[in-house]
Short mmCIF file of C-alpha atoms in Angstrom, two decimals:
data_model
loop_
_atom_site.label_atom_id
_atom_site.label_comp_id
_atom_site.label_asym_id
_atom_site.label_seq_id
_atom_site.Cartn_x
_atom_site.Cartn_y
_atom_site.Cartn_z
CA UNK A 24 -46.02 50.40 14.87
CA UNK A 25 -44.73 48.08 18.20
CA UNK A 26 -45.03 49.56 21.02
CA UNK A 27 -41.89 50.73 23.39
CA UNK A 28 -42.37 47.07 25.19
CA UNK A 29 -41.95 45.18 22.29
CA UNK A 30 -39.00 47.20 20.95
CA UNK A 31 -36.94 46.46 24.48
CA UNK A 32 -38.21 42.87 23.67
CA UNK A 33 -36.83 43.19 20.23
CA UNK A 34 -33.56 44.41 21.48
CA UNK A 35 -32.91 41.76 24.27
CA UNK A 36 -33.84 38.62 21.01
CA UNK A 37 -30.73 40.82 18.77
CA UNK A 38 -28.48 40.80 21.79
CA UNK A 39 -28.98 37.06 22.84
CA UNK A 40 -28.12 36.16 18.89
CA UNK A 41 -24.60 37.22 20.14
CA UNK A 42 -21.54 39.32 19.62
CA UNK A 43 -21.51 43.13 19.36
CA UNK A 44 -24.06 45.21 18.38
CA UNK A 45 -23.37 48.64 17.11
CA UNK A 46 -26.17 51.13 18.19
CA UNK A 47 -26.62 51.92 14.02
CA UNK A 48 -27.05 48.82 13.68
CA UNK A 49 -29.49 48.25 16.91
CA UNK A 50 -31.71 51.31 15.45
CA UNK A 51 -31.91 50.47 12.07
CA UNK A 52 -33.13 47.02 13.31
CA UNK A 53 -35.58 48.93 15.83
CA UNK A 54 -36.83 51.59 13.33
CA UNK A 55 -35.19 54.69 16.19
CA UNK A 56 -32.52 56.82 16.78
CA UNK A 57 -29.55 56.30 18.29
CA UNK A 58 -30.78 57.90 21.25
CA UNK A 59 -33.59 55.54 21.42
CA UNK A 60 -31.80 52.78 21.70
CA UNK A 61 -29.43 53.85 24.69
CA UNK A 62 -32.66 54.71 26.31
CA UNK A 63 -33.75 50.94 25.69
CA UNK A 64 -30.82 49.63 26.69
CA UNK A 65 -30.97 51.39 30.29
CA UNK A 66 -34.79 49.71 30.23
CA UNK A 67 -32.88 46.47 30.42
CA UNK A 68 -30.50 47.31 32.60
CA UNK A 69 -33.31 48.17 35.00
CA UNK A 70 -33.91 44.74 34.69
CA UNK A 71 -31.12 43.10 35.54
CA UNK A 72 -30.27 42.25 32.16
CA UNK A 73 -26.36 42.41 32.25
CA UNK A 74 -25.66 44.48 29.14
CA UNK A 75 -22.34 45.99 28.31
CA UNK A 76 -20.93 48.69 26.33
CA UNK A 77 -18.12 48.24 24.15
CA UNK A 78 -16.22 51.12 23.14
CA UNK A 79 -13.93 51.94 20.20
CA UNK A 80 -14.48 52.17 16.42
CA UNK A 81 -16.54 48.43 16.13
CA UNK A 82 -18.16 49.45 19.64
CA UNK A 83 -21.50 49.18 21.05
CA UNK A 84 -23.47 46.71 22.96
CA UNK A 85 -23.32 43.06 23.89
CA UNK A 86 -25.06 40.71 27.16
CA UNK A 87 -22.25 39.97 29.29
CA UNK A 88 -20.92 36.36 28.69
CA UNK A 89 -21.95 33.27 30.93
CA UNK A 90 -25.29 35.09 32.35
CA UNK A 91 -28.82 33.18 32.42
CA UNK A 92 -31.02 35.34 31.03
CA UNK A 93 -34.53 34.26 32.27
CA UNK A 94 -36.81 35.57 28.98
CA UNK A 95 -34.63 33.00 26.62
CA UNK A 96 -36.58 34.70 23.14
CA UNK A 97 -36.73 32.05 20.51
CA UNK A 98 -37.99 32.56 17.10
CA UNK A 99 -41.05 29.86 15.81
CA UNK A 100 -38.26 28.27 13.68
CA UNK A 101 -35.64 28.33 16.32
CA UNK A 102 -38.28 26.64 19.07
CA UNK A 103 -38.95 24.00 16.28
CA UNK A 104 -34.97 23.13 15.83
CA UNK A 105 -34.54 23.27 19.52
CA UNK A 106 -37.18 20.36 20.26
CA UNK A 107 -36.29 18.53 17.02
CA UNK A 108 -32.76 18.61 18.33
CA UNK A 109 -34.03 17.11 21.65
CA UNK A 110 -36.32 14.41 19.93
CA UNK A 111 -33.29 12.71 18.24
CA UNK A 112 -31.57 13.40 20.97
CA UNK A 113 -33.65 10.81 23.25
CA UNK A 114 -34.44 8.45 19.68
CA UNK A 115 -30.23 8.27 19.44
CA UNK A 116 -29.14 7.74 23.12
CA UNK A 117 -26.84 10.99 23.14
CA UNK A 118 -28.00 12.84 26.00
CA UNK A 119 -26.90 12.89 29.31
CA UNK A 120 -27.93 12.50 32.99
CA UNK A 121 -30.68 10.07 31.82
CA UNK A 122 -34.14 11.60 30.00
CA UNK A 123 -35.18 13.20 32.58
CA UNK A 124 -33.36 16.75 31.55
CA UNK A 125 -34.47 15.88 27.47
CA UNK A 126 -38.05 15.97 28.89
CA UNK A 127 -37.64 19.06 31.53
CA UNK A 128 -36.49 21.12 29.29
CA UNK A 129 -38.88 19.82 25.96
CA UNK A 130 -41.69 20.65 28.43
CA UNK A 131 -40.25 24.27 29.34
CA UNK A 132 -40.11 24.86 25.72
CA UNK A 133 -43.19 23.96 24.80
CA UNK A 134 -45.50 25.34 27.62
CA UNK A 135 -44.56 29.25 26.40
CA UNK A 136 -44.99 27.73 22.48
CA UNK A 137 -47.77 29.82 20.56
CA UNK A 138 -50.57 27.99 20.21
CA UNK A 139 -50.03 27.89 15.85
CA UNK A 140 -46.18 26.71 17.20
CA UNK A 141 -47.50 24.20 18.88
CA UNK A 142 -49.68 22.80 16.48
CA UNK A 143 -47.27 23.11 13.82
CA UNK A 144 -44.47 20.23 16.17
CA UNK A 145 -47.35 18.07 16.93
CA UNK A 146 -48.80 17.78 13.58
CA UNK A 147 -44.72 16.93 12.68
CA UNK A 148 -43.70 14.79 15.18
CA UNK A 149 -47.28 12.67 14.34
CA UNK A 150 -46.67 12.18 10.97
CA UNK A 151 -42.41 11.53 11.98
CA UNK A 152 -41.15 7.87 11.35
CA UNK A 153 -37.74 6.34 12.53
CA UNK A 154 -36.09 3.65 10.78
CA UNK A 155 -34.09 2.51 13.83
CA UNK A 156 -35.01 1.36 17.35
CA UNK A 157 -35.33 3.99 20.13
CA UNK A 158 -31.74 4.26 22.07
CA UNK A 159 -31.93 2.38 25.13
CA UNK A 160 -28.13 2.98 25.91
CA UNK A 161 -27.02 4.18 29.41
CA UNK A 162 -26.61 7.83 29.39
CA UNK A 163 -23.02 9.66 31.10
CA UNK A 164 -23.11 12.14 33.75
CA UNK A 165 -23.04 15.93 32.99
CA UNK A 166 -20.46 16.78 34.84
CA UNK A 167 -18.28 14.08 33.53
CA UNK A 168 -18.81 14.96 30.05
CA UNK A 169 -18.18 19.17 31.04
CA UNK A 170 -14.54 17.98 32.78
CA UNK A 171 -13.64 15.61 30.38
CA UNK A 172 -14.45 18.54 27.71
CA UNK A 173 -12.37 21.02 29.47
CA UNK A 174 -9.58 18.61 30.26
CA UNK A 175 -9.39 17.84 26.00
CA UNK A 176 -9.50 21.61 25.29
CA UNK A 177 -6.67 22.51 28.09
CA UNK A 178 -4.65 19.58 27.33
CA UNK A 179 -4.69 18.88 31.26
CA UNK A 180 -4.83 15.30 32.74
CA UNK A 181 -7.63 14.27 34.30
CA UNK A 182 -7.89 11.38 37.21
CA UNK A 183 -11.51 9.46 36.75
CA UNK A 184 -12.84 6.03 38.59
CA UNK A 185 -13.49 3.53 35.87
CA UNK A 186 -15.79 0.52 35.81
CA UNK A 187 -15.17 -1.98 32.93
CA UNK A 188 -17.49 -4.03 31.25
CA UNK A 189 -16.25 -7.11 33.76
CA UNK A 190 -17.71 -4.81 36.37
CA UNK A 191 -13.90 -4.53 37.78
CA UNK A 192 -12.87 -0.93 39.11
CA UNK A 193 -10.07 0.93 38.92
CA UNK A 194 -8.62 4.79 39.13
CA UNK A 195 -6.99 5.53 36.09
CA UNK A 196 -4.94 8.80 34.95
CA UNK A 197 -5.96 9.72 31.26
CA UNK A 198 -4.41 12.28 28.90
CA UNK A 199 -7.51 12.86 26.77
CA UNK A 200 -7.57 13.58 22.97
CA UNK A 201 -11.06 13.62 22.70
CA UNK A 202 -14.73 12.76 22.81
CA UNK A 203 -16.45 11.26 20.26
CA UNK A 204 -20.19 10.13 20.08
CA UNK A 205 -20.80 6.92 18.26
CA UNK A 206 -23.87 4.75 17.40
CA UNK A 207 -26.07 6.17 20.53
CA UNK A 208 -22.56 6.32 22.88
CA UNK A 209 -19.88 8.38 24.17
CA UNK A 210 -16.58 7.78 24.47
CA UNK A 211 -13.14 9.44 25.29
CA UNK A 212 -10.43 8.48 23.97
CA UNK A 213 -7.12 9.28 24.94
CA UNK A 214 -3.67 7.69 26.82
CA UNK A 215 -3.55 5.72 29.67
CA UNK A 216 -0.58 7.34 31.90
CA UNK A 217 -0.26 4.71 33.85
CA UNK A 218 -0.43 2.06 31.20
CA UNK A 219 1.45 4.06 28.19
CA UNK A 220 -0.81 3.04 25.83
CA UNK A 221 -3.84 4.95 23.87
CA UNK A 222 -7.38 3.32 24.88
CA UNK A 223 -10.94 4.30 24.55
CA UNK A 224 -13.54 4.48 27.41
CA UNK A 225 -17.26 4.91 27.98
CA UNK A 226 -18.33 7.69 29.28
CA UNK A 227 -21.42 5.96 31.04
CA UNK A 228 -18.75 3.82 32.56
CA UNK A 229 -17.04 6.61 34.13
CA UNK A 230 -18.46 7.41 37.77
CA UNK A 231 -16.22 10.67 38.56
CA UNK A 232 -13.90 12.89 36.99
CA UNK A 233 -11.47 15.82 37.95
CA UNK A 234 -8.29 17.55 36.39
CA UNK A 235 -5.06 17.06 37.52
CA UNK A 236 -1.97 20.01 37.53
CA UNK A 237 0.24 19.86 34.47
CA UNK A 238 -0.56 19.22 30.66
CA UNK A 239 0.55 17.03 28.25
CA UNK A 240 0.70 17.92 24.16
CA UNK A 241 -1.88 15.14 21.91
CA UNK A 242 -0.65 13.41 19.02
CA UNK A 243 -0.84 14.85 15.65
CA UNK A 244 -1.13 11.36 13.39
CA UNK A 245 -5.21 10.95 13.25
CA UNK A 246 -7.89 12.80 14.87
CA UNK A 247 -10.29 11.12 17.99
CA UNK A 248 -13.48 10.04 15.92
CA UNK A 249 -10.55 7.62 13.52
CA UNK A 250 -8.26 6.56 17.47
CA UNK A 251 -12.05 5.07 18.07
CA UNK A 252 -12.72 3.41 15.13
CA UNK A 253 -9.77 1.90 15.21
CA UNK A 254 -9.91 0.93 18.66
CA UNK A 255 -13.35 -1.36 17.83
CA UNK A 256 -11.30 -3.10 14.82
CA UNK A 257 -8.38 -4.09 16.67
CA UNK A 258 -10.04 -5.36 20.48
CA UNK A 259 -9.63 -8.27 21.65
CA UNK A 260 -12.16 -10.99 20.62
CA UNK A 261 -12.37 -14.58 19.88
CA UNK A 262 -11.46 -14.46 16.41
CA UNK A 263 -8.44 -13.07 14.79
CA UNK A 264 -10.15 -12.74 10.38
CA UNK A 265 -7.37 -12.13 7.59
CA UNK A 266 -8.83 -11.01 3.95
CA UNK A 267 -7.31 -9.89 0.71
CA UNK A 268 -10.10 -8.28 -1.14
CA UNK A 269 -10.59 -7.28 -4.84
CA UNK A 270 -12.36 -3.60 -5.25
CA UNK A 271 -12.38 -0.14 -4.17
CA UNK A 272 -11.81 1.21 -0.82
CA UNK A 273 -15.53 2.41 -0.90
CA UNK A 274 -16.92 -1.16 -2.03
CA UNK A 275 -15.50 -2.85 1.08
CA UNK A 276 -16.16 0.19 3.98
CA UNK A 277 -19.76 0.03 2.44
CA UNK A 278 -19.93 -3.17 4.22
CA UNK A 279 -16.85 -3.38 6.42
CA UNK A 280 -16.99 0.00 8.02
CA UNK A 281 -13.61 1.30 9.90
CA UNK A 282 -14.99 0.58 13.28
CA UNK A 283 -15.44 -3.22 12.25
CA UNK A 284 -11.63 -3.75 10.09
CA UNK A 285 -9.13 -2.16 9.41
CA UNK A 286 -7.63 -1.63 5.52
CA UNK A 287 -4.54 -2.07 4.00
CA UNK A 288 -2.92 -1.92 0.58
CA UNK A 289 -1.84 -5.30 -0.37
CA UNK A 290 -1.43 -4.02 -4.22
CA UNK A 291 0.13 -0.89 -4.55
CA UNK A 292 -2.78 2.04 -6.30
CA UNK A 293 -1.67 3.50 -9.37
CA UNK A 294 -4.03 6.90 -9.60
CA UNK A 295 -7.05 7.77 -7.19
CA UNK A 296 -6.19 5.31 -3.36
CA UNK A 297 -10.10 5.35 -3.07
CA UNK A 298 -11.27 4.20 -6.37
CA UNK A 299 -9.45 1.73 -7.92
CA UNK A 300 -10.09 -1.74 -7.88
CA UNK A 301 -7.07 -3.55 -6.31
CA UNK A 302 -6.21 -5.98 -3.83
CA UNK A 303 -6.67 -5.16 -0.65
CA UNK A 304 -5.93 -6.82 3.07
CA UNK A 305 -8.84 -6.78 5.63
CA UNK A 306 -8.40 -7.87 9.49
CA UNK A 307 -11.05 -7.82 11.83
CA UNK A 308 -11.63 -9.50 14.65
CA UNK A 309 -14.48 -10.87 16.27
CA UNK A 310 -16.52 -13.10 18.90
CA UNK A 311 -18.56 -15.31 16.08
CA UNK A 312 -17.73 -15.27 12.42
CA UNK A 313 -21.30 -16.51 11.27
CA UNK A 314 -22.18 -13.16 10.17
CA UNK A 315 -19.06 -12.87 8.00
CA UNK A 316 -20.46 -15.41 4.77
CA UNK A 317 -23.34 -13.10 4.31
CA UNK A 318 -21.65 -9.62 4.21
CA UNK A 319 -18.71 -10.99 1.64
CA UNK A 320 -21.72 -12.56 -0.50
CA UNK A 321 -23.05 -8.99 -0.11
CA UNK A 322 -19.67 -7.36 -1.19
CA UNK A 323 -20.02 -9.46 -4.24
CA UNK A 324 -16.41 -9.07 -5.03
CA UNK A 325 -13.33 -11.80 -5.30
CA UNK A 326 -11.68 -12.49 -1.81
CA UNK A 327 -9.18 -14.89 -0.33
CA UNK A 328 -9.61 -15.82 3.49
CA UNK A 329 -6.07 -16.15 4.73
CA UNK A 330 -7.39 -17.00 8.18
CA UNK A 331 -8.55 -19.01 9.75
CA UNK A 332 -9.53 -21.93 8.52
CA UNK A 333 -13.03 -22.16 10.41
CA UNK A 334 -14.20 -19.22 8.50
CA UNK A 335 -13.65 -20.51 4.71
CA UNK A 336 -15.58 -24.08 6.06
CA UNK A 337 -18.44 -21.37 7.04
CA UNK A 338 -18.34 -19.65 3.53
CA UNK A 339 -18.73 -22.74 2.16
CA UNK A 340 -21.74 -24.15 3.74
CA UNK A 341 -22.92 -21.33 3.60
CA UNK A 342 -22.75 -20.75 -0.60
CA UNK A 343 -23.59 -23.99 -0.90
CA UNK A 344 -27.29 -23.39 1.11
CA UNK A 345 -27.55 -20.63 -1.22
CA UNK A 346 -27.18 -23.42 -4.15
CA UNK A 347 -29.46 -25.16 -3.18
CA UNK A 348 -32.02 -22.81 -2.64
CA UNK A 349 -31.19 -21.28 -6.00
CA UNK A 350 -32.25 -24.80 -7.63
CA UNK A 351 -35.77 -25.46 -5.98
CA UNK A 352 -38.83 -25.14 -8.42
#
């Protein structure tokens, strides 16, 4: 039978899980009575453990909201997800303030790990593989990230210094729809007030943030994760591609994802938008077109190049290397 100790210790691991407790509940859980469990709960208030008592009919306890508790109880599994989480967190770039927070906190983790714990990530992560290339992508500030959060879920403007990829500075006013995290990168997107005009930015590239007074009410028409997407298809590069394609929405994004073109109907669907085979238009645009021949021999389906010209001179030199490849012994 645990001892009163490990019962407290019990309770604190229920009450960090969140939300209310009722004190059936708690001593079913605990194996006690009811009185039992008000006793333990003035053990933790002894300790400085905020907990509060809810009354009414769904009444009982809870750990005040916001407070640091130092014992942080973790079950084997849940210490496993948490470093996982933290692990693909560094391989993917999303993290902020740099690695050195990743590995503070992996280390805090894993120094109060039971030994069988322990053995149990190590044996994982040497026997774990990743297909892609460890993220090497400049991380954002925390406290960016926290005001540009709270600005999004207040619907407040918020005033930022901006550096742009020309290294050129500027203070801009942004009424932010969102954030959005996107091949090892974070971005906000949102409208520029002084410009008028919805833009992305890089978080990384942002070097302070604050809310303004007032609020402002977000668009309805698409969500942040598509404004992004759609924000890499349309820049501003070199070259402006035009394609009709033959096939099915899902044959052409499985090669032309929606951060690389943009779709449109050129043949109007008759059943199902994503699955039949119709014509479709494609624009992109991009600084060199030489990777564009090998992805629409990889589509494998019938396509027209509108524009420009430079591109169907490419597709040709390039079907005709294949040729000849094709007829050597």
């Amino acid at each position: 039978m645990p001892r009163p100790t490990g019962r407290v210790l019990t309770l604190l691991e229920l009450l960090q899980s969140g939300g209310t407790r009722t004190v059936s509940e708690l001593a079913e859980r605990l194996g006690v009575d009811g009185r039992t469990v008000r006793r333990y709960v003035d053990h933790l208030i002894d300790l400085d453990v905020p907990v509060e008592s809810v009354r009414g009919r769904y009444g009982g306890y809870r750990l005040a909201p916001g407070y640091r508790l130092p014992p942080l109880m973790l079950s084997d599994d849940e210490a496993l997800v948490v470093l996982l989480g933290l692990v693909a967190g560094r391989r993917t770039g999303l993290m902020t303030a740099g690695h050195t927070a990743s590995e503070t906190a992996s280390a805090k983790i894993r120094r109060v790990l039971p030994q069988h714990v322990a053995r149990r990530l190590d044996m994982l992560l040497e026997s774990l593989a990743f297909t892609d290339q460890p993220g090497e992508f400049a991380a954002p500030d925390a406290g960016v990230l926290l005001t540009l959060a709270d600005a999004v879920r207040h619907r407040r403007p918020v005033s930022m210094r901006y550096t742009d990829g020309g290294g050129r500075r500027s203070e801009r006013t942004l009424h932010a729809y969102g954030i959005v995290a996107h091949s090892g990168r974070w971005y906000v997107t949102g409208q520029d007030a002084q410009r008028g005009e919805d833009r992305t930015f890089r978080l990384d590239r942002i070097a302070d943030a604050r809310t303004l007074p007032g609020s402002f009410e977000p668009p309805v028409d698409s969500g942040p994760a598509e404004r992004v997407l759609s924000g890499f298809a349309t820049a501003e590069y070199r070259h402006e591609v035009t394609l009709r394609i033959h096939g099915t929405v899902e044959q052409i994004r499985a090669h032309l994802p929606a951060g690389v073109a943009s779709l449109e109907e050129h043949e109007p669907a008759v059943d199902d938008d994503r699955v039949t085979e119709r014509w479709l238009r494609v624009q992109l645009r991009a600084e060199r077109l030489d990777w564009l021949p090998p992805v629409l021999a990889a589509l494998d389906r019938p396509f027209v190049i509108e524009r420009p010209d430079e591109l169907r001179e490419l597709v040709t030199t390039f079907a005709e290397r294949l040729a000849s490849y094709a007829r050597q012994a």
